[in-house]
Amino acid sequence: MTPEIFKEYIAQVLPTATFDESGEWLNVLIAPADWKPFAQTLRQSEHNFNYLFCLTCIDWKTHLTMVYHLSSTGHRQTIVVKANLDPANPEIDTVSDIWRTAEFHEREVYDLFGVKFRGHPDLRRLILTDDFVGYPLRKDFEDPVNMIKL
Amino acid sequence: MYTETQIISTTTGNSVSDALDGTGELMINVGPQHPATHGVLHLVITLNGETIKKIEPHLGYIHRSIEKMCESLSYRQFIYVTSRMDYLSSHINNHACALTVEKGLQLEVPPRAQVIRVLMDELTRIASHELWWGAMAMDLGAFTPFFYAFRERETINDIMEETCGARLTMNYIGPGGVMYDIHPNFQKRVKSFIQLFKSKINEYDELVTGNIIFQNRMKNVGVLSKEDAISFGCTGPVARGSGVNCDIRKLFPYEIYDKLQFEEITETAGDSFSRYMVRIREMHQSISILEQLIDNIPEGDFQAKTKAVLKLPKGEFYTRVETARGELGVYIVSEGGTTPYRIKFRSPGFSNLSALDHMARGSKLGDLVAMMGTLDLVIPDIDR
C-alpha cells in the first residue's frame, strides 16, 4: 500500500484531518474530539494499527500537542497522529482500552504535562509523588528548590 | 508464610488470618530495597491467599528527569546522560541518540565507524544477557550461575575498558562516528573472547537450561499471548518469546545490519521459559555477528567531519534501535537550535513492565520472581 492511497483513505474516514508529509512518516493533525472514534477506526479497519509504539506530549507554550506513533505489525505502515490541546485545560479521551500500553504512557503524560485523559481507569501520578505541585516537562515549570539551571 | 510486619493493610477490612486462608484480600509491598542500590522498583501486590489478584508498580525512585535535562544539553552533551538510562545497554543508547542526530544532519558515517558501532552493540548485548542470565538464576534460588556469567562478562568489561575507558557507562558512540579509534589489542581480545565464550556457553545449558527444576519453575509461568504482547507495546526478547517479529535490526535495519547473516529468534509459547530461550539463543547470534565482523573492520576514518557545535534543522526526528531489552525510540523535536526543544525516550523496559500486572494475575506469588526475572527489568531505563 502506497502512502498516497493510505492518505486518501484517512481523508475519507476523517475529512477534517490535515496532513503534513515533511517528515519521515505521514503526520495527521486531528481535533481532540475526533481522536477516540478515529483511533477505533485505525485499530479495527483492515489497516489494523495494533502497535502504539510511542505516546508523548510536546509543550509549544501556546498549546500542548499530543503525539501518537502508530504502526501495524502486519504491514509495517507507520502513522503519526497529533492533536492540539488547550494548555489551560488540556483534556483528551483515553485510548488505553484500545492499546493497553497507553495506560502507563498516559499516566506518565498526566504526571509530567498535566493532560487529563477522559475515561482512563487509573489516572494518578506515575513517577512523581502524589503531593507534587506542577508539571515538570511544561516549559513554564519553575522549581526553585531542586532545579539546576544549565 | 508472611510475617505480620510485612502486611501493610487489608483492603476489605478482614483480619490477617482471613486473608491467609484465602477468604479475604491483603496488600503487601515488594520492594523498594535500599535507595543506594542500582534500581528500586516498588510493587504493591494484592493477594488472595497466595494468588496474585493485582500488581501495581510504583515507579520514580530513580527518576532523574533525563528528558528535561536533555532540553538544556547540546547534541553532543546529551549522549553522556543517556548512558545512564539502560546502563547495561549504554553503547546502544548512545547509538540511538547518535543515529537520531545524524538523521537530522543527514550525516554519512564512515564504514569503519559503522562496523565498530555494530561490534560494540553486540558485545553489549552479550554482556547484558549474561548479567540477566546470572541474576535470573539467582532470583530463582541458584547462586553459582551468577559467577559463571560474571566470569565471561568480565572479559567484555575489560575489552570495553581498554577501548572506551569505561566499563559500564561508555559514552563511546557519538554523532558522526565513535569518539576515538579502537585500541590496537581490540581485535585480538575480542577473538579470544569469542573462543572463551563458545567453550563456556554450553555450560550454561547444562547448568540451567536443561535443569528440570528451572524448567518447571519457568514453563507455563507468566504466559503472555501474542496479541497482548503487541497491545502492551512489549518489544525485544519479551515480545519475541510470544512469537512477535519485532527485531528492529531485521525490520528497520540501521548501519550494516542488513548485510549481516543472523537470525531473528522467536519462540511461540509466550511463557517465562520462551523468553529465557530467546535470550540464550540470541547470544549465539551475537557471537556469529562478532565473528563475521571482527576480521573485516574497514580502514579509514572512525569519525565523520562535523562542526564543533551541531545544529539540527527544524523538524522532528525519530529513530529506533534494538537494545538488549527491546525497541528504544529516540524522538527529537528540534526548533533549529543547538539543543533539542523536546526529547522523548521510548524505553523498552517501561512498556515491558506494564505487561507484568496482566501476566501475573492468577499466578502464585512465588512465580512472580520468575516473571520479573525473564522481563529483564532495568529500573533506570523505566524511570529515566
XYZ file of C-alpha atoms in Angstrom:
534
model
C 0.000 0.000 0.000
C 1.444 3.345 -1.003
C 1.261 6.362 1.290
C -0.960 8.186 -1.224
C -3.690 5.559 -1.112
C -3.450 5.498 2.641
C -3.745 9.271 2.797
C -6.878 9.128 0.668
C -8.293 6.537 2.990
C -7.790 8.765 6.028
C -9.227 11.778 4.220
C -12.297 9.656 3.583
C -12.634 8.481 7.189
C -11.942 11.856 8.741
C -12.455 14.765 6.322
C -11.379 17.373 8.890
C -7.869 15.895 9.260
C -4.926 17.859 7.891
C -1.714 16.260 6.696
C 1.948 17.014 6.971
C 4.357 14.927 4.914
C 7.565 16.854 5.519
C 8.883 14.295 7.984
C 9.722 10.641 7.689
C 6.160 9.464 8.242
C 2.708 10.721 7.422
C 1.567 13.180 10.106
C -2.158 13.578 10.659
C -3.403 16.511 12.690
C -6.870 15.998 14.132
C -9.204 17.754 16.533
C -9.062 16.270 20.062
C -12.761 15.408 19.961
C -12.238 13.183 16.910
C -9.458 11.153 18.467
C -11.366 8.304 20.109
C -13.512 7.304 17.111
C -10.543 7.811 14.786
C -8.363 5.574 16.970
C -11.018 2.888 16.952
C -11.214 3.066 13.172
C -7.462 2.773 12.825
C -7.386 -0.221 15.127
C -10.378 -2.049 13.682
C -10.095 -1.320 9.970
C -8.245 -3.611 7.584
C -5.134 -1.491 8.209
C -5.128 -2.759 11.794
C -2.831 -0.377 13.600
C -2.267 -2.653 16.542
C 1.012 -1.281 17.835
C 1.188 2.084 19.595
C 4.922 2.455 19.967
C 5.222 5.961 21.284
C 2.842 8.282 23.086
C 4.019 11.640 24.265
C 3.258 15.321 24.507
C 5.033 18.496 23.457
C 4.569 21.869 25.131
C 4.564 24.597 22.467
C 3.792 27.297 25.092
C 0.684 28.410 23.134
C -0.702 24.880 23.086
C 0.107 21.298 24.013
C 0.406 18.700 21.261
C -0.317 15.048 21.913
C 1.736 12.817 19.613
C 0.818 9.199 18.929
C 3.131 6.998 16.869
C 1.191 4.066 15.493
C 2.215 1.168 13.399
C 0.987 -2.218 12.376
C 2.825 -5.470 12.893
C 1.149 -6.819 9.756
C 2.086 -4.346 7.023
C 4.637 -2.054 8.706
C 2.863 1.167 7.834
C 3.566 3.943 10.318
C 1.417 6.970 11.018
C 1.808 9.843 13.449
C -1.385 11.322 14.858
C -1.300 14.702 16.555
C -3.912 16.660 18.439
C -3.547 20.172 19.804
C -4.830 20.827 23.306
C -5.576 23.957 25.249
C -2.817 24.415 27.879
C -5.222 25.895 30.432
C -7.409 22.806 30.489
C -5.828 20.001 28.450
C -8.206 17.105 28.019
C -8.420 14.230 25.564
C -10.050 10.804 25.501
C -8.023 7.871 26.693
C -7.062 5.108 24.277
C -5.970 2.697 26.992
C -8.890 0.413 26.120
C -7.669 0.188 22.507
C -3.939 -0.137 23.137
C -3.133 -1.368 26.638
C 0.303 0.254 26.588
C -1.414 3.657 26.619
C -2.436 3.119 30.233
C 1.107 3.648 31.522
C 2.103 6.151 28.882
C -0.948 8.321 29.551
C -0.254 8.258 33.262
C 3.270 9.454 32.517
C 1.976 12.296 30.340
C -0.586 13.204 33.023
C 2.204 13.226 35.581
C 4.654 15.379 33.641
C 2.355 17.534 31.468
C -0.955 17.587 33.321
C -3.027 16.324 30.403
C -6.253 14.751 31.636
C -7.325 11.593 29.858
C -11.086 11.162 29.956
C -12.112 7.619 30.817
C -8.684 6.460 31.969
C -9.141 3.640 34.502
C -6.493 4.810 36.959
C -5.304 8.353 36.291
C -2.771 9.080 39.034
C 0.766 10.370 39.047
C 3.092 7.596 37.930
C 6.614 8.794 38.645
C 6.352 11.762 40.984
C 4.807 11.707 44.428
C 1.086 12.338 44.772
C 1.590 15.668 46.539
C 3.971 17.111 43.928
C 2.851 20.505 42.641
C 3.216 21.384 38.960
C 4.040 19.558 35.758
C 7.820 19.399 35.249
C 8.012 18.909 31.485
C 5.955 22.021 30.816
C 8.131 24.849 29.556
C 6.896 27.263 32.227
C 7.725 24.929 35.108
C 9.955 26.524 37.717
C 11.244 24.659 40.716
C 13.273 26.998 42.938
C 14.474 24.171 45.200
C 15.541 21.258 43.042
C 16.086 22.740 39.596
C 19.660 23.093 38.402
C 19.870 25.565 35.550
C 22.466 24.714 32.919
C 4.125 -17.524 55.248
C 4.196 -13.776 55.671
C 5.032 -12.187 58.936
C 2.802 -9.531 60.462
C 5.326 -6.768 59.839
C 5.213 -7.211 56.074
C 1.472 -6.823 55.870
C 0.551 -3.224 55.189
C -3.204 -3.189 55.051
C -6.141 -5.389 54.346
C -8.295 -3.944 51.631
C -11.531 -5.489 52.747
C -11.065 -4.926 56.437
C -10.756 -8.627 57.057
C -8.369 -9.989 59.584
C -4.987 -11.241 58.512
C -5.986 -14.826 59.153
C -8.931 -14.448 56.724
C -6.545 -13.276 54.055
C -4.066 -16.043 54.634
C -6.609 -18.816 54.347
C -7.946 -17.381 51.084
C -11.211 -15.786 52.228
C -10.025 -12.179 52.163
C -7.543 -9.969 50.371
C -4.374 -8.397 51.592
C -1.856 -5.997 50.144
C 1.862 -6.438 50.550
C 4.751 -4.311 49.432
C 7.558 -5.911 47.463
C 10.490 -3.554 47.472
C 11.808 -0.926 47.402
C 15.204 -2.022 48.532
C 17.815 0.397 49.688
C 17.920 3.610 47.617
C 21.661 3.190 47.076
C 21.127 0.057 45.020
C 21.187 0.475 41.274
C 17.455 0.277 40.785
C 14.464 0.218 43.051
C 11.067 -0.951 41.999
C 8.136 -0.936 44.359
C 5.292 -3.346 43.695
C 2.082 -3.220 45.683
C 0.587 -6.674 45.348
C -2.984 -7.567 46.206
C -3.154 -11.176 47.270
C -5.842 -13.669 47.996
C -4.081 -16.391 49.879
C -1.046 -16.952 47.725
C -2.766 -15.978 44.483
C -1.963 -12.625 42.901
C -5.045 -10.507 42.275
C -3.374 -7.353 41.125
C 0.074 -5.804 40.848
C 0.557 -2.073 40.956
C 4.079 -0.892 40.135
C 5.158 2.326 41.839
C 7.891 3.990 39.810
C 10.089 7.005 40.207
C 12.580 6.075 42.913
C 15.416 6.670 40.466
C 13.701 9.252 38.240
C 16.242 11.867 37.162
C 14.105 13.551 34.516
C 16.613 12.845 31.781
C 14.176 14.199 29.194
C 14.061 17.574 30.947
C 17.838 17.655 31.406
C 18.363 16.947 27.711
C 16.383 20.076 26.809
C 19.273 22.169 28.086
C 22.122 19.989 26.810
C 23.685 20.235 23.371
C 23.542 17.436 20.818
C 26.997 16.281 21.853
C 26.415 16.530 25.579
C 23.158 14.618 25.823
C 24.896 11.401 24.767
C 26.509 11.273 28.203
C 23.209 11.365 30.059
C 21.681 8.578 28.008
C 24.347 6.075 29.049
C 22.696 6.273 32.440
C 19.282 5.133 31.260
C 19.672 1.460 30.473
C 23.131 1.138 31.925
C 23.510 -2.409 30.623
C 22.969 -1.242 27.036
C 24.792 2.055 27.242
C 26.511 1.650 23.859
C 23.165 1.021 22.221
C 21.552 4.009 23.935
C 24.396 6.204 22.694
C 23.977 4.650 19.286
C 20.274 5.500 19.138
C 20.938 9.127 20.054
C 23.807 9.421 17.581
C 21.635 7.977 14.805
C 18.854 10.475 15.515
C 21.238 13.428 15.372
C 22.794 12.034 12.183
C 19.348 11.657 10.664
C 18.698 15.330 11.381
C 22.044 16.428 9.982
C 21.860 13.933 7.082
C 25.332 12.864 8.026
C 27.088 9.901 6.444
C 29.049 7.790 8.921
C 32.354 6.266 7.696
C 32.255 2.461 7.175
C 34.860 1.863 9.841
C 32.758 3.623 12.455
C 29.659 1.664 11.404
C 31.417 -1.663 11.904
C 32.902 -0.609 15.242
C 29.460 0.515 16.392
C 27.862 -2.805 15.499
C 30.692 -4.725 17.183
C 30.216 -2.688 20.338
C 26.435 -3.144 20.232
C 26.709 -6.892 20.006
C 29.344 -7.114 22.739
C 26.996 -5.052 24.902
C 24.086 -7.331 24.082
C 26.062 -10.389 25.152
C 27.216 -8.678 28.353
C 23.661 -7.632 29.148
C 22.203 -11.078 28.512
C 24.966 -12.604 30.632
C 24.069 -10.422 33.563
C 20.389 -11.190 33.064
C 21.127 -14.918 32.993
C 23.119 -14.819 36.210
C 20.676 -12.550 38.015
C 17.671 -14.539 36.888
C 19.119 -17.802 38.115
C 19.891 -16.070 41.389
C 16.272 -14.879 41.608
C 15.175 -18.468 41.274
C 17.469 -19.566 44.048
C 20.727 -20.677 42.414
C 23.869 -18.738 43.157
C 26.503 -20.465 41.001
C 25.263 -19.227 37.569
C 25.886 -15.664 38.690
C 29.608 -16.384 38.998
C 29.688 -18.248 35.705
C 28.034 -15.301 33.946
C 30.266 -12.713 35.548
C 33.389 -14.674 34.650
C 32.679 -14.154 30.937
C 31.123 -10.730 31.325
C 34.286 -9.512 32.990
C 36.198 -10.222 29.764
C 33.841 -7.936 27.853
C 34.174 -5.267 30.504
C 37.958 -5.426 30.145
C 37.679 -5.021 26.370
C 35.414 -2.011 26.905
C 37.727 -0.521 29.479
C 40.690 -0.737 27.125
C 38.970 0.876 24.147
C 36.377 3.169 25.720
C 37.969 3.992 29.054
C 34.915 2.867 30.979
C 33.343 -0.393 31.955
C 29.673 0.465 32.248
C 28.762 3.973 31.071
C 30.898 4.128 27.957
C 29.795 7.322 26.136
C 31.756 5.992 23.188
C 29.397 6.348 20.248
C 28.690 9.952 19.344
C 27.240 11.913 16.411
C 29.394 11.280 13.339
C 31.054 8.061 14.405
C 32.821 6.945 17.539
C 34.769 9.120 19.948
C 38.187 7.564 19.260
C 39.654 4.640 17.369
C 39.727 1.124 18.777
C 42.665 0.014 20.876
C 45.352 -1.994 18.962
C 44.559 -5.010 21.147
C 40.830 -4.848 20.436
C 40.620 -7.437 17.643
C 42.884 -9.887 19.407
C 40.929 -9.647 22.635
C 37.530 -9.937 21.010
C 38.710 -13.055 19.169
C 39.918 -14.623 22.362
C 36.597 -13.694 23.987
C 34.708 -15.441 21.179
C 36.775 -18.577 21.764
C 36.241 -18.396 25.503
C 32.528 -17.788 25.202
C 31.965 -20.633 22.760
C 33.666 -23.039 25.117
C 31.569 -21.843 28.072
C 28.071 -21.278 26.667
C 27.312 -24.992 26.729
C 27.944 -24.988 30.455
C 25.048 -22.560 30.770
C 22.721 -25.026 29.132
C 23.997 -27.898 31.242
C 23.697 -25.927 34.448
C 20.361 -24.135 33.994
C 18.556 -24.668 30.695
C 18.327 -28.433 30.936
C 17.726 -28.439 34.663
C 14.289 -29.827 35.397
C 13.801 -27.649 38.470
C 14.376 -24.477 36.463
C 12.203 -25.702 33.630
C 9.326 -26.458 35.959
C 9.618 -23.051 37.546
C 9.575 -21.284 34.172
C 7.296 -23.278 31.896
C 3.685 -22.026 31.767
C 4.586 -19.231 34.150
C 3.682 -15.672 33.170
C 2.133 -16.521 29.828
C 1.750 -13.528 27.522
C -0.187 -14.035 24.304
C 0.978 -12.560 21.015
C -1.924 -10.086 20.848
C -1.354 -8.914 24.410
C 2.373 -8.525 23.826
C 1.659 -6.182 20.893
C -1.099 -4.333 22.732
C 1.126 -3.697 25.753
C 3.872 -2.450 23.452
C 6.270 -5.172 24.549
C 9.395 -5.469 22.450
C 12.667 -7.325 22.474
C 13.008 -10.832 23.886
C 9.758 -10.410 25.858
C 7.685 -9.991 22.690
C 9.746 -12.435 20.666
C 9.094 -15.067 23.326
C 5.412 -14.624 22.424
C 6.074 -15.016 18.718
C 6.084 -11.350 17.654
C 8.573 -10.481 14.911
C 9.879 -7.234 16.310
C 13.650 -7.235 15.900
C 14.451 -3.712 14.719
C 17.747 -4.971 13.309
C 15.736 -7.012 10.817
C 12.659 -4.818 10.304
C 14.292 -1.419 10.004
C 17.994 -2.182 9.556
C 20.401 0.508 10.598
C 24.163 0.694 9.993
C 25.273 -2.572 8.351
C 22.754 -4.967 9.898
C 21.136 -5.628 6.510
C 24.422 -7.058 5.218
C 24.934 -9.441 8.117
C 23.863 -13.036 8.434
C 21.861 -13.614 11.597
C 18.502 -14.984 12.594
C 15.677 -13.265 14.385
C 14.949 -15.528 17.329
C 11.309 -16.143 18.180
C 9.561 -18.658 20.388
C 5.856 -19.307 20.466
C 4.841 -20.418 23.960
C 4.941 -16.910 25.471
C 5.906 -18.170 28.930
C 8.967 -17.407 31.015
C 10.877 -20.315 29.518
C 10.344 -18.957 25.987
C 11.713 -15.589 26.988
C 14.628 -17.379 28.585
C 15.346 -19.377 25.436
C 15.142 -16.300 23.209
C 17.920 -14.616 25.154
C 20.111 -17.719 25.284
C 19.766 -18.204 21.524
C 20.326 -14.506 20.875
C 23.741 -14.737 22.480
C 24.731 -17.329 19.848
C 23.546 -14.944 17.111
C 25.534 -12.065 18.570
C 28.655 -14.230 18.638
C 28.050 -15.048 14.979
C 27.808 -11.321 14.152
C 31.056 -10.662 16.020
C 32.775 -13.442 14.048
C 31.588 -12.009 10.744
C 32.896 -8.547 11.534
C 35.977 -8.839 13.683
C 38.369 -9.576 10.792
C 36.586 -7.205 8.426
C 36.884 -3.807 10.078
C 37.496 -1.448 7.138
C 40.354 1.009 7.222
C 39.628 4.722 7.220
C 38.245 7.393 9.487
C 36.450 6.485 12.665
C 34.549 9.760 12.673
C 32.926 11.963 10.068
C 33.989 15.586 9.859
C 31.469 17.558 11.874
C 31.241 21.064 13.240
C 32.102 21.640 16.876
C 28.567 22.826 17.610
C 25.800 20.814 15.996
C 22.565 22.452 14.945
C 19.649 20.302 13.883
C 17.216 21.763 11.335
C 13.653 22.495 12.403
C 11.646 19.312 12.421
C 11.028 16.020 14.123
C 13.321 13.016 14.063
C 12.556 9.552 15.336
C 14.964 6.630 15.393
C 14.580 3.191 16.821
C 17.223 0.640 17.624
C 17.223 -2.787 19.202
C 18.728 -2.719 22.665
C 19.208 -5.840 24.770
C 15.739 -5.178 26.184
C 13.839 -4.230 23.061
C 12.965 -1.230 20.998
C 14.456 2.056 22.125
C 12.937 5.029 20.343
C 14.503 8.473 20.430
C 12.155 11.273 19.415
C 13.741 14.680 18.971
C 11.709 17.779 18.263
C 14.026 20.500 17.037
C 13.376 24.190 16.646
C 16.644 24.699 14.788
C 18.788 25.451 17.810
C 21.742 23.768 19.435
C 19.617 21.958 21.994
C 16.519 19.809 21.494
C 13.183 21.525 22.084
C 11.691 18.298 23.347
C 13.166 14.849 23.545
C 11.365 11.646 24.366
C 12.936 8.294 25.069
C 10.568 5.457 24.397
C 12.270 2.950 26.631
C 11.660 -0.774 26.211
C 11.563 -1.561 29.933
C 8.699 0.857 30.577
C 6.349 -0.948 28.211
C 7.555 -4.405 29.200
C 6.864 -3.645 32.854
C 3.309 -2.536 32.065
C 2.506 -6.104 30.999
C 3.543 -7.523 34.383
C 0.170 -6.980 36.063
C -1.639 -8.679 33.217
C 0.652 -11.711 33.052
C 0.853 -12.234 36.815
C -2.843 -12.151 37.679
C -3.975 -15.531 38.931
C -0.436 -16.810 39.446
C 1.160 -17.684 42.751
C 3.330 -15.139 44.499
C 6.337 -17.455 44.260
C 6.161 -17.389 40.462
C 6.456 -13.611 40.370
C 10.247 -13.682 40.568
C 10.391 -15.959 37.525
C 8.257 -13.490 35.564
C 10.202 -10.450 36.706
C 13.451 -12.257 36.020
C 12.550 -13.008 32.441
C 11.190 -9.491 31.837
C 14.786 -8.361 32.417
C 13.869 -5.058 34.015
C 16.463 -2.325 34.365
C 14.890 0.295 36.590
C 16.819 3.401 35.445
C 15.585 2.557 31.947
C 11.987 2.563 33.188
C 12.217 5.690 35.326
C 14.619 7.684 33.115
